């Protein structure tokens, strides 16, 4: 037998177990919980990879050749996430973008210490055109005692772990448990997520900005001014535009190559489109852990207190240079606003 261990991949399970040792008193519960997510991710990825074939083999609602009823992928992803997390004794409550209400699994079990909120399939409209989609998740601890319905409404800084799965040209899982950001690529040959991107750091300045520019005219002035500055080279370089329309894919590029991703407030949608608890919060936690920042245009995303599980928030997330420049634009806009107010007749 060879003594060279370098050819042995570090799987996500090994990595989590290693991380867990840093927490005194941590049991294997947490790695068992996360293995629910990796199992679901592998099942969703298998379906995503067959999405085109399924369309050929039968329309939505039809019986396919295996005798199964065809399902929309986001419905399937939701069921798979709910089922694989539902059997984990450490989870008290799950909440999904696809369900109006959270599901309380274990109201008073003392072992059930965690709450998991997720978007089972992010960017689902991209499925039909063979473009990358993802799954996002956010994990918080619940207070001890009997679970009360509002216990789930906690700010993002209380997340103990968060991340996403990206079903792209390869399938990747990226997570943080508060000790850096780590990326794992699914090796289809062995069916395991193996460590491919250890301790990801977001470059302090990137070259891409990412925003749906069709909303330009409806954005607040500081966003328009900022985008003008990115395009015209005011921040040390002329930025190039990239927009996929799947937040996970757009954020993944921003995490690895730097730059900025924006989902702005608009006149018709003053809180933007993205959901605070299972889209913005995981992304904000990852960005901060990788050396970047995330705000709603005014304050740190992780400080926002949700009123409901499906609350929306504007999001601007990126490297330090891009976020500092945005903050300058915001201050200028505020100054301009107040000087206009001062000039206004009483
Ligand atoms: P979902 O598919 O979970 O509803 O999420 C959709 C999202 C998000 O992934 C993306 O950033 C955004 O919608 C794109 O919205 P626009 O089409 O308005 O740009
Ligand atoms: Mn989504
Ligand atoms: Mn979704």
PDB file of C-alpha atoms in Angstrom, residues 146-289:
ATOM      1  CA  UNK A 146     -40.380  24.556  23.818  1.00  0.00           C
ATOM      2  CA  UNK A 147     -40.192  26.045  20.328  1.00  0.00           C
ATOM      3  CA  UNK A 148     -42.280  29.211  19.890  1.00  0.00           C
ATOM      4  CA  UNK A 149     -43.442  30.272  16.456  1.00  0.00           C
ATOM      5  CA  UNK A 150     -41.382  33.448  16.285  1.00  0.00           C
ATOM      6  CA  UNK A 151     -38.114  31.759  17.338  1.00  0.00           C
ATOM      7  CA  UNK A 152     -37.280  31.407  13.661  1.00  0.00           C
ATOM      8  CA  UNK A 153     -37.230  35.171  13.060  1.00  0.00           C
ATOM      9  CA  UNK A 154     -33.603  35.861  13.936  1.00  0.00           C
ATOM     10  CA  UNK A 155     -31.036  38.173  12.321  1.00  0.00           C
ATOM     11  CA  UNK A 156     -28.374  36.737  10.028  1.00  0.00           C
ATOM     12  CA  UNK A 157     -25.493  37.339  12.448  1.00  0.00           C
ATOM     13  CA  UNK A 158     -26.874  34.428  14.473  1.00  0.00           C
ATOM     14  CA  UNK A 159     -26.316  31.948  11.631  1.00  0.00           C
ATOM     15  CA  UNK A 160     -24.058  29.092  12.752  1.00  0.00           C
ATOM     16  CA  UNK A 161     -23.533  27.893   9.197  1.00  0.00           C
ATOM     17  CA  UNK A 162     -24.744  28.745   5.713  1.00  0.00           C
ATOM     18  CA  UNK A 163     -23.938  28.056   2.113  1.00  0.00           C
ATOM     19  CA  UNK A 164     -25.134  26.997  -1.280  1.00  0.00           C
ATOM     20  CA  UNK A 165     -24.919  24.294  -3.882  1.00  0.00           C
ATOM     21  CA  UNK A 166     -24.317  25.415  -7.464  1.00  0.00           C
ATOM     22  CA  UNK A 167     -25.415  23.085 -10.249  1.00  0.00           C
ATOM     23  CA  UNK A 168     -23.153  24.517 -12.926  1.00  0.00           C
ATOM     24  CA  UNK A 169     -20.667  23.022 -15.365  1.00  0.00           C
ATOM     25  CA  UNK A 170     -19.686  21.083 -12.273  1.00  0.00           C
ATOM     26  CA  UNK A 171     -21.635  20.825  -9.022  1.00  0.00           C
ATOM     27  CA  UNK A 172     -20.132  22.659  -6.074  1.00  0.00           C
ATOM     28  CA  UNK A 173     -20.998  23.046  -2.425  1.00  0.00           C
ATOM     29  CA  UNK A 174     -19.697  26.185  -0.715  1.00  0.00           C
ATOM     30  CA  UNK A 175     -20.199  26.649   3.014  1.00  0.00           C
ATOM     31  CA  UNK A 176     -19.083  28.539   6.063  1.00  0.00           C
ATOM     32  CA  UNK A 177     -19.445  27.642   9.711  1.00  0.00           C
ATOM     33  CA  UNK A 178     -17.830  30.907  10.787  1.00  0.00           C
ATOM     34  CA  UNK A 179     -14.265  29.852  10.114  1.00  0.00           C
ATOM     35  CA  UNK A 180     -13.678  30.861   6.519  1.00  0.00           C
ATOM     36  CA  UNK A 181     -15.375  29.754   3.322  1.00  0.00           C
ATOM     37  CA  UNK A 182     -14.686  26.368   1.803  1.00  0.00           C
ATOM     38  CA  UNK A 183     -15.686  24.948  -1.569  1.00  0.00           C
ATOM     39  CA  UNK A 184     -16.175  21.309  -2.551  1.00  0.00           C
ATOM     40  CA  UNK A 185     -16.682  19.905  -6.034  1.00  0.00           C
ATOM     41  CA  UNK A 186     -18.822  16.852  -6.622  1.00  0.00           C
ATOM     42  CA  UNK A 187     -16.703  14.079  -8.070  1.00  0.00           C
ATOM     43  CA  UNK A 188     -19.269  12.100 -10.049  1.00  0.00           C
ATOM     44  CA  UNK A 189     -16.911   9.103 -10.185  1.00  0.00           C
ATOM     45  CA  UNK A 190     -17.035   8.558  -6.420  1.00  0.00           C
ATOM     46  CA  UNK A 191     -20.258  10.422  -5.602  1.00  0.00           C
ATOM     47  CA  UNK A 192     -18.574  12.655  -3.014  1.00  0.00           C
ATOM     48  CA  UNK A 193     -18.018  16.373  -2.593  1.00  0.00           C
ATOM     49  CA  UNK A 194     -14.242  16.815  -2.375  1.00  0.00           C
ATOM     50  CA  UNK A 195     -12.365  19.846  -1.114  1.00  0.00           C
ATOM     51  CA  UNK A 196     -11.354  21.909  -4.150  1.00  0.00           C
ATOM     52  CA  UNK A 197     -11.345  25.515  -2.847  1.00  0.00           C
ATOM     53  CA  UNK A 198      -9.966  25.828   0.677  1.00  0.00           C
ATOM     54  CA  UNK A 199     -10.347  29.138   2.522  1.00  0.00           C
ATOM     55  CA  UNK A 200     -11.752  31.214  -0.326  1.00  0.00           C
ATOM     56  CA  UNK A 201     -10.867  34.927  -0.144  1.00  0.00           C
ATOM     57  CA  UNK A 202     -12.753  37.514  -2.146  1.00  0.00           C
ATOM     58  CA  UNK A 203     -10.312  39.764  -4.048  1.00  0.00           C
ATOM     59  CA  UNK A 204     -10.372  43.316  -2.671  1.00  0.00           C
ATOM     60  CA  UNK A 205     -11.075  44.568  -6.191  1.00  0.00           C
ATOM     61  CA  UNK A 206     -12.584  42.594  -9.051  1.00  0.00           C
ATOM     62  CA  UNK A 207     -13.483  43.436 -12.625  1.00  0.00           C
ATOM     63  CA  UNK A 208     -17.167  42.500 -12.915  1.00  0.00           C
ATOM     64  CA  UNK A 209     -20.392  44.141 -11.815  1.00  0.00           C
ATOM     65  CA  UNK A 210     -23.592  42.161 -11.885  1.00  0.00           C
ATOM     66  CA  UNK A 211     -27.061  43.699 -11.917  1.00  0.00           C
ATOM     67  CA  UNK A 212     -30.263  43.491 -13.933  1.00  0.00           C
ATOM     68  CA  UNK A 213     -29.795  46.791 -15.778  1.00  0.00           C
ATOM     69  CA  UNK A 214     -33.378  46.841 -17.068  1.00  0.00           C
ATOM     70  CA  UNK A 215     -34.234  48.315 -13.645  1.00  0.00           C
ATOM     71  CA  UNK A 216     -31.741  51.189 -14.043  1.00  0.00           C
ATOM     72  CA  UNK A 217     -34.291  54.008 -14.419  1.00  0.00           C
ATOM     73  CA  UNK A 218     -36.250  52.790 -11.378  1.00  0.00           C
ATOM     74  CA  UNK A 219     -33.329  52.531  -8.956  1.00  0.00           C
ATOM     75  CA  UNK A 220     -32.560  55.096  -6.226  1.00  0.00           C
ATOM     76  CA  UNK A 221     -30.026  57.783  -7.281  1.00  0.00           C
ATOM     77  CA  UNK A 222     -27.085  56.331  -5.322  1.00  0.00           C
ATOM     78  CA  UNK A 223     -27.426  53.016  -7.200  1.00  0.00           C
ATOM     79  CA  UNK A 224     -27.571  54.783 -10.581  1.00  0.00           C
ATOM     80  CA  UNK A 225     -24.586  56.973  -9.729  1.00  0.00           C
ATOM     81  CA  UNK A 226     -22.644  53.932  -8.534  1.00  0.00           C
ATOM     82  CA  UNK A 227     -23.380  51.948 -11.699  1.00  0.00           C
ATOM     83  CA  UNK A 228     -22.354  54.968 -13.806  1.00  0.00           C
ATOM     84  CA  UNK A 229     -19.062  55.044 -11.878  1.00  0.00           C
ATOM     85  CA  UNK A 230     -18.451  51.311 -12.395  1.00  0.00           C
ATOM     86  CA  UNK A 231     -19.032  51.640 -16.138  1.00  0.00           C
ATOM     87  CA  UNK A 232     -16.967  54.760 -16.649  1.00  0.00           C
ATOM     88  CA  UNK A 233     -13.844  53.737 -14.759  1.00  0.00           C
ATOM     89  CA  UNK A 234     -14.188  56.069 -11.761  1.00  0.00           C
ATOM     90  CA  UNK A 235     -13.121  53.413  -9.253  1.00  0.00           C
ATOM     91  CA  UNK A 236      -9.698  52.602 -10.672  1.00  0.00           C
ATOM     92  CA  UNK A 237     -10.860  50.423 -13.564  1.00  0.00           C
ATOM     93  CA  UNK A 238     -13.650  50.120 -16.090  1.00  0.00           C
ATOM     94  CA  UNK A 239     -15.841  47.293 -14.851  1.00  0.00           C
ATOM     95  CA  UNK A 240     -17.317  44.699 -17.200  1.00  0.00           C
ATOM     96  CA  UNK A 241     -20.935  43.539 -16.870  1.00  0.00           C
ATOM     97  CA  UNK A 242     -21.979  39.924 -16.172  1.00  0.00           C
ATOM     98  CA  UNK A 243     -25.516  38.867 -15.218  1.00  0.00           C
ATOM     99  CA  UNK A 244     -26.842  35.323 -15.197  1.00  0.00           C
ATOM    100  CA  UNK A 245     -30.117  35.800 -13.304  1.00  0.00           C
ATOM    101  CA  UNK A 246     -29.431  32.952 -10.868  1.00  0.00           C
ATOM    102  CA  UNK A 247     -28.272  34.565  -7.638  1.00  0.00           C
ATOM    103  CA  UNK A 248     -26.160  31.562  -6.645  1.00  0.00           C
ATOM    104  CA  UNK A 249     -24.280  31.609  -9.947  1.00  0.00           C
ATOM    105  CA  UNK A 250     -23.879  35.397  -9.964  1.00  0.00           C
ATOM    106  CA  UNK A 251     -22.671  35.365  -6.361  1.00  0.00           C
ATOM    107  CA  UNK A 252     -20.320  32.427  -6.930  1.00  0.00           C
ATOM    108  CA  UNK A 253     -18.516  34.354  -9.647  1.00  0.00           C
ATOM    109  CA  UNK A 254     -18.376  37.413  -7.378  1.00  0.00           C
ATOM    110  CA  UNK A 255     -16.982  35.336  -4.505  1.00  0.00           C
ATOM    111  CA  UNK A 256     -14.214  33.818  -6.618  1.00  0.00           C
ATOM    112  CA  UNK A 257     -13.258  36.743  -8.836  1.00  0.00           C
ATOM    113  CA  UNK A 258     -14.395  39.740  -6.791  1.00  0.00           C
ATOM    114  CA  UNK A 259     -16.501  42.639  -8.030  1.00  0.00           C
ATOM    115  CA  UNK A 260     -20.056  43.341  -6.974  1.00  0.00           C
ATOM    116  CA  UNK A 261     -23.507  41.768  -7.256  1.00  0.00           C
ATOM    117  CA  UNK A 262     -26.544  44.004  -6.840  1.00  0.00           C
ATOM    118  CA  UNK A 263     -30.254  43.365  -6.577  1.00  0.00           C
ATOM    119  CA  UNK A 264     -31.516  46.910  -6.082  1.00  0.00           C
ATOM    120  CA  UNK A 265     -34.663  48.383  -4.616  1.00  0.00           C
ATOM    121  CA  UNK A 266     -36.898  49.706  -7.401  1.00  0.00           C
ATOM    122  CA  UNK A 267     -39.948  51.966  -7.505  1.00  0.00           C
ATOM    123  CA  UNK A 268     -42.317  49.030  -7.866  1.00  0.00           C
ATOM    124  CA  UNK A 269     -40.310  46.712  -5.537  1.00  0.00           C
ATOM    125  CA  UNK A 270     -38.791  48.924  -2.818  1.00  0.00           C
ATOM    126  CA  UNK A 271     -37.352  45.843  -1.081  1.00  0.00           C
ATOM    127  CA  UNK A 272     -35.992  44.299  -4.262  1.00  0.00           C
ATOM    128  CA  UNK A 273     -36.718  40.681  -5.072  1.00  0.00           C
ATOM    129  CA  UNK A 274     -34.378  38.556  -3.024  1.00  0.00           C
ATOM    130  CA  UNK A 275     -35.426  36.957   0.257  1.00  0.00           C
ATOM    131  CA  UNK A 276     -33.608  37.941   3.400  1.00  0.00           C
ATOM    132  CA  UNK A 277     -33.563  34.715   5.384  1.00  0.00           C
ATOM    133  CA  UNK A 278     -32.587  32.133   2.783  1.00  0.00           C
ATOM    134  CA  UNK A 279     -30.993  34.158  -0.053  1.00  0.00           C
ATOM    135  CA  UNK A 280     -29.373  37.354   1.262  1.00  0.00           C
ATOM    136  CA  UNK A 281     -28.315  36.019   4.678  1.00  0.00           C
ATOM    137  CA  UNK A 282     -26.307  32.987   3.466  1.00  0.00           C
ATOM    138  CA  UNK A 283     -24.638  35.102   0.787  1.00  0.00           C
ATOM    139  CA  UNK A 284     -23.845  37.881   3.292  1.00  0.00           C
ATOM    140  CA  UNK A 285     -22.351  35.422   5.803  1.00  0.00           C
ATOM    141  CA  UNK A 286     -20.174  33.862   3.097  1.00  0.00           C
ATOM    142  CA  UNK A 287     -19.093  37.260   1.734  1.00  0.00           C
ATOM    143  CA  UNK A 288     -18.041  38.528   5.159  1.00  0.00           C
ATOM    144  CA  UNK A 289     -16.207  35.310   5.944  1.00  0.00           C
TER     145      UNK A 289
END
